[in-house]
mmCIF file of C-alpha atoms in Angstrom:
data_model
loop_
_atom_site.group_PDB
_atom_site.id
_atom_site.type_symbol
_atom_site.label_atom_id
_atom_site.label_comp_id
_atom_site.label_asym_id
_atom_site.label_seq_id
_atom_site.Cartn_x
_atom_site.Cartn_y
_atom_site.Cartn_z
ATOM 1 C CA MET A 1 -20.604 15.761 31.866
ATOM 2 C CA ILE A 2 -17.970 13.134 32.580
ATOM 3 C CA SER A 3 -14.339 13.585 33.528
ATOM 4 C CA LYS A 4 -11.166 13.247 31.491
ATOM 5 C CA ASP A 5 -10.000 10.762 34.118
ATOM 6 C CA PHE A 6 -12.933 8.485 33.257
ATOM 7 C CA HIS A 7 -11.995 8.335 29.585
ATOM 8 C CA ALA A 8 -8.312 7.867 30.470
ATOM 9 C CA SER A 9 -9.239 4.876 32.636
ATOM 10 C CA ARG A 10 -11.228 3.389 29.748
ATOM 11 C CA ARG A 11 -8.259 3.813 27.387
ATOM 12 C CA ALA A 12 -6.095 1.996 29.932
ATOM 13 C CA LEU A 13 -8.533 -0.925 29.810
ATOM 14 C CA TYR A 14 -8.467 -0.852 26.025
ATOM 15 C CA ALA A 15 -4.649 -0.851 25.981
ATOM 16 C CA SER A 16 -4.654 -3.898 28.256
ATOM 17 C CA VAL A 17 -6.336 -5.853 25.452
ATOM 18 C CA LEU A 18 -3.556 -5.056 22.991
ATOM 19 C CA LYS A 19 -0.501 -7.274 22.758
ATOM 20 C CA ASP A 20 3.013 -5.913 22.365
ATOM 21 C CA ASP A 21 4.041 -4.808 18.875
ATOM 22 C CA SER A 22 0.469 -3.922 17.957
ATOM 23 C CA VAL A 23 -1.637 -0.961 16.939
ATOM 24 C CA GLY A 24 -5.328 -0.360 17.596
ATOM 25 C CA PHE A 25 -7.818 1.928 15.881
ATOM 26 C CA VAL A 26 -11.250 3.212 16.942
ATOM 27 C CA PHE A 27 -13.223 5.519 14.607
ATOM 28 C CA ALA A 28 -15.664 8.249 15.634
ATOM 29 C CA GLY A 29 -17.850 7.813 12.563
ATOM 30 C CA ARG A 30 -18.998 10.076 9.753
ATOM 31 C CA GLU A 31 -21.811 12.546 9.401
ATOM 32 C CA ARG A 32 -24.727 11.260 7.346
ATOM 33 C CA GLU A 33 -26.656 13.336 4.847
ATOM 34 C CA TRP A 34 -30.355 13.681 5.566
ATOM 35 C CA LYS A 35 -31.746 15.736 2.698
ATOM 36 C CA GLY A 36 -30.448 18.542 0.540
ATOM 37 C CA ASP A 37 -27.750 20.351 2.471
ATOM 38 C CA GLU A 38 -28.987 19.071 5.847
ATOM 39 C CA MET A 39 -27.183 16.433 7.895
ATOM 40 C CA TYR A 40 -28.452 14.090 10.589
ATOM 41 C CA PRO A 41 -27.385 15.195 14.080
ATOM 42 C CA PHE A 42 -24.019 13.570 14.709
ATOM 43 C CA ILE A 43 -23.555 11.258 17.687
ATOM 44 C CA PRO A 44 -20.091 9.667 17.887
ATOM 45 C CA TYR A 45 -19.735 5.910 17.834
ATOM 46 C CA ALA A 46 -20.244 4.848 21.443
ATOM 47 C CA ASN A 47 -16.958 2.987 21.909
ATOM 48 C CA PHE A 48 -15.018 5.948 20.496
ATOM 49 C CA TYR A 49 -16.795 8.344 22.870
ATOM 50 C CA TYR A 50 -16.249 5.908 25.744
ATOM 51 C CA LEU A 51 -12.482 6.060 25.150
ATOM 52 C CA THR A 52 -12.039 9.743 24.276
ATOM 53 C CA GLY A 53 -14.977 11.983 25.184
ATOM 54 C CA PHE A 54 -14.565 13.673 21.788
ATOM 55 C CA THR A 55 -17.861 14.324 20.010
ATOM 56 C CA TYR A 56 -17.009 15.465 16.473
ATOM 57 C CA PRO A 57 -17.012 13.322 13.305
ATOM 58 C CA GLU A 58 -14.131 11.895 11.244
ATOM 59 C CA ALA A 59 -11.796 11.510 14.247
ATOM 60 C CA VAL A 60 -9.659 8.406 14.862
ATOM 61 C CA LEU A 61 -8.019 7.131 18.040
ATOM 62 C CA MET A 62 -4.783 5.228 17.378
ATOM 63 C CA VAL A 63 -3.050 3.321 20.169
ATOM 64 C CA VAL A 64 0.407 1.853 19.590
ATOM 65 C CA LYS A 65 1.822 -0.643 22.085
ATOM 66 C CA ARG A 66 5.492 -1.632 21.954
ATOM 67 C CA ASN A 67 7.640 -3.145 24.715
ATOM 68 C CA GLY A 68 4.876 -2.459 27.210
ATOM 69 C CA HIS A 69 4.831 1.255 26.342
ATOM 70 C CA VAL A 70 1.563 2.743 25.112
ATOM 71 C CA ARG A 71 1.287 5.806 22.892
ATOM 72 C CA GLU A 72 -2.157 7.294 22.249
ATOM 73 C CA THR A 73 -2.851 9.683 19.392
ATOM 74 C CA LEU A 74 -6.161 11.300 18.521
ATOM 75 C CA PHE A 75 -6.467 12.425 14.909
ATOM 76 C CA ILE A 76 -9.058 15.129 14.282
ATOM 77 C CA ASP A 77 -10.556 16.936 11.327
ATOM 78 C CA HIS A 78 -9.729 20.543 10.422
ATOM 79 C CA PRO A 79 -12.739 22.826 10.998
ATOM 80 C CA ASP A 80 -12.602 25.279 8.107
ATOM 81 C CA GLU A 81 -13.764 28.882 7.975
ATOM 82 C CA LYS A 82 -17.154 27.847 6.573
ATOM 83 C CA ALA A 83 -17.739 25.470 9.500
ATOM 84 C CA LYS A 84 -16.871 28.205 11.953
ATOM 85 C CA ARG A 85 -19.120 30.746 10.243
ATOM 86 C CA TRP A 86 -22.181 28.575 9.572
ATOM 87 C CA THR A 87 -22.218 25.973 12.353
ATOM 88 C CA GLY A 88 -19.941 27.440 15.007
ATOM 89 C CA VAL A 89 -17.642 24.406 14.946
ATOM 90 C CA SER A 90 -14.179 25.514 15.968
ATOM 91 C CA TYR A 91 -11.418 23.569 17.706
ATOM 92 C CA THR A 92 -7.665 23.129 17.451
ATOM 93 C CA LYS A 93 -5.139 20.472 18.394
ATOM 94 C CA GLU A 94 -4.384 22.424 21.538
ATOM 95 C CA SER A 95 -8.021 22.852 22.602
ATOM 96 C CA VAL A 96 -8.788 19.166 21.974
ATOM 97 C CA LYS A 97 -5.715 18.123 23.941
ATOM 98 C CA GLU A 98 -6.967 20.179 26.872
ATOM 99 C CA GLN A 99 -10.543 18.927 26.486
ATOM 100 C CA THR A 100 -9.734 15.209 26.285
ATOM 101 C CA GLY A 101 -6.495 14.905 28.241
ATOM 102 C CA ILE A 102 -4.980 12.911 25.365
ATOM 103 C CA GLY A 103 -1.325 13.931 25.119
ATOM 104 C CA ASN A 104 -0.928 13.506 21.378
ATOM 105 C CA VAL A 105 -3.466 15.198 19.108
ATOM 106 C CA ASP A 106 -2.867 15.720 15.402
ATOM 107 C CA TYR A 107 -4.795 16.516 12.249
ATOM 108 C CA LEU A 108 -6.144 13.828 9.954
ATOM 109 C CA GLU A 109 -3.819 14.723 7.105
ATOM 110 C CA ARG A 110 -0.996 13.221 9.172
ATOM 111 C CA PHE A 111 -2.916 10.026 10.024
ATOM 112 C CA GLU A 112 -1.608 7.721 7.309
ATOM 113 C CA GLN A 113 2.025 8.682 7.661
ATOM 114 C CA ALA A 114 1.753 8.083 11.403
ATOM 115 C CA ILE A 115 0.551 4.480 11.027
ATOM 116 C CA PRO A 116 3.557 2.267 11.945
ATOM 117 C CA LEU A 117 2.467 -0.460 9.539
ATOM 118 C CA PHE A 118 3.009 1.837 6.553
ATOM 119 C CA GLY A 119 6.106 3.675 7.728
ATOM 120 C CA GLU A 120 8.050 0.852 9.371
ATOM 121 C CA PRO A 121 7.261 -2.592 7.891
ATOM 122 C CA GLY A 122 7.847 -5.450 10.320
ATOM 123 C CA LEU A 123 7.371 -3.287 13.394
ATOM 124 C CA ILE A 124 3.716 -4.273 13.947
ATOM 125 C CA ARG A 125 2.619 -7.894 14.441
ATOM 126 C CA GLN A 126 -1.071 -7.465 15.333
ATOM 127 C CA ILE A 127 -3.758 -4.975 14.368
ATOM 128 C CA TYR A 128 -6.855 -4.207 16.451
ATOM 129 C CA ILE A 129 -9.858 -2.428 14.925
ATOM 130 C CA ASP A 130 -13.209 -1.823 16.598
ATOM 131 C CA ILE A 131 -15.899 -2.936 14.133
ATOM 132 C CA PRO A 132 -19.487 -2.692 15.447
ATOM 133 C CA GLY A 133 -20.738 -6.214 16.085
ATOM 134 C CA TRP A 134 -24.312 -5.671 14.930
ATOM 135 C CA GLU A 135 -23.316 -4.482 11.456
ATOM 136 C CA ARG A 136 -24.159 -6.874 8.654
ATOM 137 C CA PRO A 137 -21.076 -7.939 6.646
ATOM 138 C CA PHE A 138 -22.147 -6.066 3.526
ATOM 139 C CA VAL A 139 -22.883 -2.772 5.336
ATOM 140 C CA LYS A 140 -20.020 -0.341 4.829
ATOM 141 C CA ASN A 141 -18.469 1.685 7.615
ATOM 142 C CA GLU A 142 -15.078 3.281 7.858
ATOM 143 C CA ALA A 143 -13.737 0.732 10.333
ATOM 144 C CA ARG A 144 -14.643 -2.166 8.050
ATOM 145 C CA GLU A 145 -13.244 -0.364 5.014
ATOM 146 C CA PHE A 146 -10.006 0.433 6.866
ATOM 147 C CA ALA A 147 -9.622 -3.184 8.011
ATOM 148 C CA SER A 148 -9.994 -4.336 4.408
ATOM 149 C CA ARG A 149 -7.380 -1.871 3.266
ATOM 150 C CA LEU A 150 -4.854 -2.961 5.898
ATOM 151 C CA HIS A 151 -5.466 -6.604 5.021
ATOM 152 C CA ASP A 152 -4.820 -5.855 1.357
ATOM 153 C CA PHE A 153 -1.598 -4.064 2.294
ATOM 154 C CA ASP A 154 -0.286 -7.003 4.342
ATOM 155 C CA PRO A 155 -2.462 -10.164 4.450
ATOM 156 C CA THR A 156 -0.029 -11.862 6.870
ATOM 157 C CA ILE A 157 -0.791 -9.573 9.831
ATOM 158 C CA PRO A 158 -3.766 -10.760 11.910
ATOM 159 C CA ILE A 159 -6.579 -8.264 12.489
ATOM 160 C CA TYR A 160 -8.667 -8.556 15.680
ATOM 161 C CA ASN A 161 -12.024 -6.919 16.324
ATOM 162 C CA THR A 162 -12.113 -5.274 19.775
ATOM 163 C CA PHE A 163 -15.876 -4.638 19.737
ATOM 164 C CA GLN A 164 -16.659 -7.452 22.195
ATOM 165 C CA ASP A 165 -13.848 -6.424 24.533
ATOM 166 C CA LEU A 166 -15.232 -2.921 24.838
ATOM 167 C CA ALA A 167 -18.769 -4.290 25.144
ATOM 168 C CA TYR A 168 -17.580 -6.330 28.122
ATOM 169 C CA PHE A 169 -16.071 -3.251 29.770
ATOM 170 C CA ARG A 170 -19.234 -1.227 29.182
ATOM 171 C CA GLN A 171 -21.453 -3.797 30.941
ATOM 172 C CA VAL A 172 -20.345 -2.624 34.387
ATOM 173 C CA LYS A 173 -20.685 1.087 35.078
ATOM 174 C CA THR A 174 -18.404 3.404 37.028
ATOM 175 C CA LYS A 175 -19.742 5.752 39.693
ATOM 176 C CA GLU A 176 -19.628 8.631 37.197
ATOM 177 C CA GLU A 177 -21.693 6.705 34.669
ATOM 178 C CA ILE A 178 -24.217 5.708 37.322
ATOM 179 C CA ALA A 179 -24.617 9.366 38.334
ATOM 180 C CA LEU A 180 -25.472 10.246 34.723
ATOM 181 C CA HIS A 181 -27.995 7.392 34.518
ATOM 182 C CA ARG A 182 -29.530 8.594 37.760
ATOM 183 C CA THR A 183 -29.950 12.138 36.445
ATOM 184 C CA ALA A 184 -31.446 10.823 33.189
ATOM 185 C CA CYS A 185 -34.009 8.878 35.233
ATOM 186 C CA ASP A 186 -34.766 11.879 37.441
ATOM 187 C CA ILE A 187 -35.447 14.074 34.398
ATOM 188 C CA THR A 188 -37.558 11.289 32.885
ATOM 189 C CA ALA A 189 -39.611 11.204 36.091
ATOM 190 C CA ILE A 190 -40.230 14.948 35.859
ATOM 191 C CA GLY A 191 -41.377 14.509 32.261
ATOM 192 C CA VAL A 192 -43.739 11.640 33.050
ATOM 193 C CA LYS A 193 -45.285 13.538 35.945
ATOM 194 C CA ASN A 194 -45.806 16.468 33.592
ATOM 195 C CA ILE A 195 -47.659 14.085 31.274
ATOM 196 C CA LEU A 196 -49.825 12.785 34.114
ATOM 197 C CA SER A 197 -50.606 16.323 35.225
ATOM 198 C CA HIS A 198 -52.177 17.149 31.855
ATOM 199 C CA LEU A 199 -53.533 13.836 30.529
ATOM 200 C CA ARG A 200 -57.235 13.854 29.683
ATOM 201 C CA PRO A 201 -59.682 12.490 27.088
ATOM 202 C CA GLY A 202 -59.975 14.374 23.821
ATOM 203 C CA MET A 203 -56.265 15.091 23.498
ATOM 204 C CA HIS A 204 -54.203 13.669 20.668
ATOM 205 C CA GLU A 205 -51.259 11.448 21.512
ATOM 206 C CA TYR A 206 -48.848 14.044 20.126
ATOM 207 C CA GLU A 207 -50.315 16.726 22.390
ATOM 208 C CA ILE A 208 -49.614 14.797 25.558
ATOM 209 C CA GLU A 209 -46.213 13.726 24.210
ATOM 210 C CA ALA A 210 -45.317 17.419 23.957
ATOM 211 C CA TYR A 211 -45.418 17.782 27.748
ATOM 212 C CA PHE A 212 -42.602 15.242 28.019
ATOM 213 C CA ASP A 213 -40.662 17.039 25.285
ATOM 214 C CA PHE A 214 -41.028 20.323 27.160
ATOM 215 C CA SER A 215 -39.648 18.814 30.366
ATOM 216 C CA LEU A 216 -36.590 17.465 28.587
ATOM 217 C CA LYS A 217 -35.873 20.763 26.858
ATOM 218 C CA SER A 218 -36.411 22.622 30.131
ATOM 219 C CA HIS A 219 -33.639 20.528 31.702
ATOM 220 C CA HIS A 220 -31.289 20.676 28.688
ATOM 221 C CA ALA A 221 -31.684 16.933 28.167
ATOM 222 C CA ASP A 222 -32.123 14.930 24.979
ATOM 223 C CA HIS A 223 -34.434 12.070 24.088
ATOM 224 C CA ALA A 224 -32.942 8.631 24.643
ATOM 225 C CA PHE A 225 -35.102 7.463 21.699
ATOM 226 C CA PRO A 226 -38.285 8.585 19.919
ATOM 227 C CA THR A 227 -41.213 8.570 22.343
ATOM 228 C CA ILE A 228 -43.963 5.975 22.017
ATOM 229 C CA ALA A 229 -47.344 7.400 23.050
ATOM 230 C CA ALA A 230 -49.780 4.628 22.127
ATOM 231 C CA SER A 231 -53.417 4.781 23.191
ATOM 232 C CA GLY A 232 -56.103 2.152 22.755
ATOM 233 C CA ILE A 233 -55.298 -0.517 20.163
ATOM 234 C CA ASN A 234 -52.119 1.350 19.191
ATOM 235 C CA ALA A 235 -50.526 0.025 22.378
ATOM 236 C CA CYS A 236 -50.623 -3.479 20.892
ATOM 237 C CA CYS A 237 -48.024 -2.404 18.314
ATOM 238 C CA MET A 238 -44.584 -2.783 19.928
ATOM 239 C CA HIS A 239 -42.898 0.169 18.207
ATOM 240 C CA TYR A 240 -45.870 2.358 17.318
ATOM 241 C CA ASP A 241 -44.596 5.828 16.475
ATOM 242 C CA ALA A 242 -47.338 7.790 14.682
ATOM 243 C CA ASN A 243 -48.582 9.300 17.970
ATOM 244 C CA ASP A 244 -51.554 10.927 16.221
ATOM 245 C CA ARG A 245 -54.684 9.232 17.595
ATOM 246 C CA GLN A 246 -57.241 11.227 19.564
ATOM 247 C CA MET A 247 -57.693 9.641 22.977
ATOM 248 C CA GLU A 248 -61.122 8.733 24.259
ATOM 249 C CA LYS A 249 -62.657 8.362 27.685
ATOM 250 C CA GLY A 250 -61.900 4.898 29.044
ATOM 251 C CA ASP A 251 -58.696 4.446 26.997
ATOM 252 C CA LEU A 252 -55.361 3.344 28.341
ATOM 253 C CA ILE A 253 -52.249 4.976 26.923
ATOM 254 C CA LEU A 254 -48.851 3.276 26.926
ATOM 255 C CA PHE A 255 -45.747 5.461 27.060
ATOM 256 C CA ASP A 256 -42.241 4.191 26.296
ATOM 257 C CA LEU A 257 -39.802 7.062 26.726
ATOM 258 C CA GLY A 258 -36.613 8.268 28.321
ATOM 259 C CA ALA A 259 -34.169 11.126 28.704
ATOM 260 C CA ARG A 260 -30.502 11.121 27.746
ATOM 261 C CA TRP A 261 -28.109 13.014 29.980
ATOM 262 C CA GLY A 262 -24.378 13.257 29.361
ATOM 263 C CA GLY A 263 -24.677 10.500 26.762
ATOM 264 C CA TYR A 264 -26.342 8.022 29.160
ATOM 265 C CA ASN A 265 -29.952 6.930 28.872
ATOM 266 C CA ALA A 266 -33.084 6.205 30.838
ATOM 267 C CA ASP A 267 -35.755 3.858 29.488
ATOM 268 C CA VAL A 268 -39.161 3.746 31.141
ATOM 269 C CA SER A 269 -42.582 2.397 30.156
ATOM 270 C CA ARG A 270 -45.800 3.254 31.932
ATOM 271 C CA THR A 271 -49.453 2.621 31.096
ATOM 272 C CA PHE A 272 -52.010 5.154 32.346
ATOM 273 C CA PRO A 273 -55.819 5.514 32.256
ATOM 274 C CA VAL A 274 -56.640 8.562 30.151
ATOM 275 C CA SER A 275 -59.672 9.368 32.327
ATOM 276 C CA GLY A 276 -57.721 9.132 35.590
ATOM 277 C CA ARG A 277 -59.095 5.790 36.787
ATOM 278 C CA PHE A 278 -58.667 2.214 35.604
ATOM 279 C CA THR A 279 -61.755 0.140 34.862
ATOM 280 C CA GLU A 280 -61.974 -3.095 36.844
ATOM 281 C CA GLN A 281 -60.832 -5.076 33.795
ATOM 282 C CA GLN A 282 -57.934 -2.702 33.093
ATOM 283 C CA LYS A 283 -56.897 -2.796 36.740
ATOM 284 C CA ALA A 284 -56.890 -6.604 36.829
ATOM 285 C CA LEU A 285 -54.749 -6.876 33.702
ATOM 286 C CA TYR A 286 -52.446 -4.061 34.791
ATOM 287 C CA GLU A 287 -51.734 -5.767 38.082
ATOM 288 C CA VAL A 288 -50.825 -8.983 36.233
ATOM 289 C CA VAL A 289 -48.054 -7.123 34.390
ATOM 290 C CA LEU A 290 -46.996 -5.301 37.542
ATOM 291 C CA LYS A 291 -46.667 -8.649 39.301
ATOM 292 C CA GLY A 292 -44.389 -9.859 36.503
ATOM 293 C CA LEU A 293 -42.173 -6.820 36.968
ATOM 294 C CA GLU A 294 -42.087 -7.025 40.755
ATOM 295 C CA VAL A 295 -41.077 -10.694 40.748
ATOM 296 C CA ALA A 296 -38.188 -10.007 38.359
ATOM 297 C CA ILE A 297 -37.032 -6.948 40.332
ATOM 298 C CA ALA A 298 -37.022 -8.980 43.555
ATOM 299 C CA ALA A 299 -34.757 -11.577 41.910
ATOM 300 C CA SER A 300 -32.319 -9.026 40.458
ATOM 301 C CA LYS A 301 -29.022 -9.204 42.347
ATOM 302 C CA PRO A 302 -25.386 -10.129 41.714
ATOM 303 C CA GLY A 303 -25.041 -13.711 40.497
ATOM 304 C CA GLN A 304 -28.549 -13.921 39.045
ATOM 305 C CA PRO A 305 -28.394 -14.964 35.367
ATOM 306 C CA LYS A 306 -29.936 -12.043 33.514
ATOM 307 C CA ASN A 307 -31.695 -14.193 30.919
ATOM 308 C CA GLU A 308 -33.649 -16.065 33.626
ATOM 309 C CA LEU A 309 -35.485 -12.897 34.660
ATOM 310 C CA GLN A 310 -37.577 -13.149 31.503
ATOM 311 C CA ASP A 311 -38.852 -16.579 32.556
ATOM 312 C CA LEU A 312 -39.610 -15.399 36.088
ATOM 313 C CA SER A 313 -41.794 -12.589 34.729
ATOM 314 C CA LYS A 314 -43.601 -14.896 32.311
ATOM 315 C CA GLN A 315 -44.240 -17.531 34.986
ATOM 316 C CA ALA A 316 -45.658 -14.965 37.393
ATOM 317 C CA MET A 317 -47.912 -13.414 34.749
ATOM 318 C CA ALA A 318 -49.064 -16.788 33.428
ATOM 319 C CA LYS A 319 -50.079 -17.816 36.944
ATOM 320 C CA GLU A 320 -52.145 -14.637 37.304
ATOM 321 C CA LEU A 321 -53.771 -15.048 33.875
ATOM 322 C CA ILE A 322 -54.771 -18.603 34.784
ATOM 323 C CA ARG A 323 -56.263 -17.296 38.035
ATOM 324 C CA LEU A 324 -58.303 -14.769 36.030
ATOM 325 C CA GLY A 325 -59.472 -17.498 33.640
ATOM 326 C CA ILE A 326 -57.887 -15.857 30.590
ATOM 327 C CA ILE A 327 -55.638 -18.834 29.846
ATOM 328 C CA GLN A 328 -55.635 -22.454 31.005
ATOM 329 C CA GLU A 329 -51.987 -23.446 30.488
ATOM 330 C CA PRO A 330 -48.836 -21.386 31.216
ATOM 331 C CA GLU A 331 -47.524 -21.570 27.646
ATOM 332 C CA GLU A 332 -50.695 -19.852 26.410
ATOM 333 C CA ILE A 333 -49.236 -16.567 27.682
ATOM 334 C CA ASN A 334 -47.389 -16.390 24.359
ATOM 335 C CA ARG A 335 -50.668 -15.258 22.797
ATOM 336 C CA TYR A 336 -50.278 -12.010 24.687
ATOM 337 C CA TYR A 337 -46.547 -11.574 25.309
ATOM 338 C CA PHE A 338 -44.273 -10.920 22.341
ATOM 339 C CA HIS A 339 -40.963 -9.409 23.432
ATOM 340 C CA GLY A 340 -38.059 -9.824 25.817
ATOM 341 C CA SER A 341 -38.307 -8.600 29.365
ATOM 342 C CA GLY A 342 -35.385 -6.189 29.380
ATOM 343 C CA HIS A 343 -31.974 -5.133 28.144
ATOM 344 C CA TYR A 344 -28.737 -3.491 29.188
ATOM 345 C CA ILE A 345 -28.749 0.291 28.982
ATOM 346 C CA GLY A 346 -25.914 2.790 28.775
ATOM 347 C CA LEU A 347 -24.567 4.881 25.917
ATOM 348 C CA TYR A 348 -27.196 3.150 23.804
ATOM 349 C CA THR A 349 -30.736 2.555 25.022
ATOM 350 C CA HIS A 350 -30.443 -1.087 23.965
ATOM 351 C CA ASP A 351 -26.836 -1.350 25.036
ATOM 352 C CA VAL A 352 -24.124 -3.913 24.498
ATOM 353 C CA GLY A 353 -23.684 -6.803 26.916
ATOM 354 C CA ASP A 354 -24.028 -10.546 27.317
ATOM 355 C CA ASP A 355 -27.620 -11.464 28.170
ATOM 356 C CA ASN A 356 -26.448 -14.915 29.257
ATOM 357 C CA ALA A 357 -24.051 -13.488 31.852
ATOM 358 C CA PRO A 358 -24.876 -13.295 35.569
ATOM 359 C CA LEU A 359 -25.655 -9.844 36.907
ATOM 360 C CA GLU A 360 -22.820 -7.952 38.574
ATOM 361 C CA GLU A 361 -22.798 -5.003 40.953
ATOM 362 C CA ASP A 362 -23.013 -1.671 39.085
ATOM 363 C CA MET A 363 -24.624 -3.085 35.966
ATOM 364 C CA VAL A 364 -27.550 -0.993 34.678
ATOM 365 C CA PHE A 365 -30.388 -2.676 32.790
ATOM 366 C CA THR A 366 -34.138 -2.562 32.293
ATOM 367 C CA LEU A 367 -37.030 -4.914 32.967
ATOM 368 C CA GLU A 368 -40.142 -4.470 30.819
ATOM 369 C CA PRO A 369 -42.823 -7.173 30.919
ATOM 370 C CA GLY A 370 -45.936 -6.498 28.869
ATOM 371 C CA LEU A 371 -49.219 -8.048 27.789
ATOM 372 C CA TYR A 372 -51.204 -7.135 24.677
ATOM 373 C CA PHE A 373 -54.876 -7.927 24.102
ATOM 374 C CA ASP A 374 -55.877 -7.015 20.551
ATOM 375 C CA ASP A 375 -59.505 -8.008 21.080
ATOM 376 C CA LEU A 376 -59.808 -5.603 24.018
ATOM 377 C CA GLY A 377 -57.751 -2.796 22.518
ATOM 378 C CA ILE A 378 -55.496 -2.963 25.563
ATOM 379 C CA GLY A 379 -51.697 -3.012 25.625
ATOM 380 C CA ILE A 380 -49.859 -2.788 28.939
ATOM 381 C CA ARG A 381 -46.105 -2.487 29.446
ATOM 382 C CA ILE A 382 -44.348 -1.435 32.648
ATOM 383 C CA GLU A 383 -40.601 -0.824 32.510
ATOM 384 C CA ASP A 384 -38.004 0.419 34.967
ATOM 385 C CA THR A 385 -34.308 1.229 34.723
ATOM 386 C CA LEU A 386 -32.389 -0.691 37.398
ATOM 387 C CA LEU A 387 -28.967 -0.529 39.033
ATOM 388 C CA VAL A 388 -27.525 -3.748 40.439
ATOM 389 C CA THR A 389 -26.302 -3.136 43.989
ATOM 390 C CA LYS A 390 -24.180 -5.195 46.370
ATOM 391 C CA ASP A 391 -27.058 -7.410 47.470
ATOM 392 C CA GLY A 392 -30.004 -6.526 45.239
ATOM 393 C CA CYS A 393 -30.987 -3.699 42.926
ATOM 394 C CA GLU A 394 -32.098 -0.082 43.034
ATOM 395 C CA VAL A 395 -34.940 1.101 40.821
ATOM 396 C CA LEU A 396 -33.473 4.293 39.368
ATOM 397 C CA SER A 397 -36.849 5.168 37.838
ATOM 398 C CA GLY A 398 -38.713 4.430 41.065
ATOM 399 C CA GLY A 399 -39.901 8.028 41.429
ATOM 400 C CA ILE A 400 -42.469 7.553 38.671
ATOM 401 C CA PRO A 401 -45.980 6.459 39.762
ATOM 402 C CA LYS A 402 -46.393 2.758 39.045
ATOM 403 C CA THR A 403 -49.021 1.071 41.207
ATOM 404 C CA VAL A 404 -52.707 1.550 40.460
ATOM 405 C CA GLU A 405 -53.125 3.527 43.659
ATOM 406 C CA GLU A 406 -50.131 5.785 42.946
ATOM 407 C CA ILE A 407 -51.291 6.524 39.424
ATOM 408 C CA GLU A 408 -54.936 7.202 40.282
ATOM 409 C CA THR A 409 -54.064 9.316 43.320
ATOM 410 C CA PHE A 410 -51.613 11.435 41.353
ATOM 411 C CA MET A 411 -54.036 11.969 38.476
ATOM 412 C CA GLN A 412 -57.022 12.724 40.703
ATOM 413 C CA GLU A 413 -55.064 15.251 42.759
ATOM 414 C CA TYR A 414 -54.025 17.128 39.640
ATOM 415 C CA ALA A 415 -57.523 16.892 38.153
ATOM 416 C CA ALA A 416 -58.912 18.452 41.320
ATOM 417 C CA SER A 417 -56.281 21.211 41.412
ATOM 418 C CA ASN A 418 -56.827 22.017 37.725
ATOM 419 C CA GLU A 419 -60.594 22.230 38.281
ATOM 420 C CA THR A 420 -60.083 24.582 41.234
ATOM 421 C CA ALA A 421 -57.710 26.702 39.162
ATOM 422 C CA SER A 422 -60.238 26.992 36.345
ATOM 423 C CA LEU A 423 -62.937 28.097 38.784
ATOM 424 C CA THR A 424 -60.768 30.823 40.280
ATOM 425 C CA VAL A 425 -59.450 32.346 37.065
#
């Protein structure tokens, strides 16, 4: 999906963070047990994948820097005969070296003896370990455990966490990463159009969700995150996930979904009328949210502080709600608006990055204003995945119907074609 040269360039950035006479470690992560003899699907820790492209558990990247010379070594687990027979996992040092382009690959049993700190005391003056920044201090992971062990071995050597350094690098995407985001958005668009082609009253939320699932599987893509398919009052719950309500005529249904392609994600929200047409009230409220999104998209360009986009959306929507007589003062919008207006996106759907930083060319992020009216049983969120360009932004998810006219036209055309098909069968 992405080239060895990409990962090599990311390791060069990582090595630039390290001082001379230092060693850095980044861990792939461990498999987690689900139930019985079943394991959760393994996805490598994002920063490890970013640097190596290797996707199996238990691996460790070690980078030693001395006198300006950098030596990279990837330590990997030994797939045993049982793994080969039952799960098809089979790789060797030689195959991994070819796959990743990392010149030094060895097995984990040689990891400890290869650590300069243990073998040659006094050689290493700094240690760098990537410890995920969102982890609570008491939550165990192998990076945190390893840092504690090294500190116990020699408390005089400083240990630095490189998580924020790699987060900074990941904020701005390369052309290869952007291409993967673009494909993820294109597949997402196909899935959403498949939903629109089959949406009708009487279906359960899980039935219409299945059309999106089919599109992803048909294109060998994964889900970026579990799909939200929230109709009626369910749309007023931010992370509703039951997806089991039967939809009725006159309902709106809010979808929050996305495809993952090559490790990179799309994140899109759309709100559709189950019957194919918005009521006048639904249309008025929908266009308030759409206005909030359009204003923020228009302001998205290099130099624009990302965190200000939230306020621009809220101001635009508050102005429209006042015009409709729903609120009297701008701050009253907080009765109906409960979340942020967007986030960085990349290897994680809610990706790392500094929300207080100004936007830069080749950043990828989302905007997602929403309004939620419990008393009306209406929740509306509209979200796009955006690429910051030289002088503005490109809506990577722009191929998905979004205006009232686009949505109604698309749904009515498919309703008419389906009716004709049923008459001619």
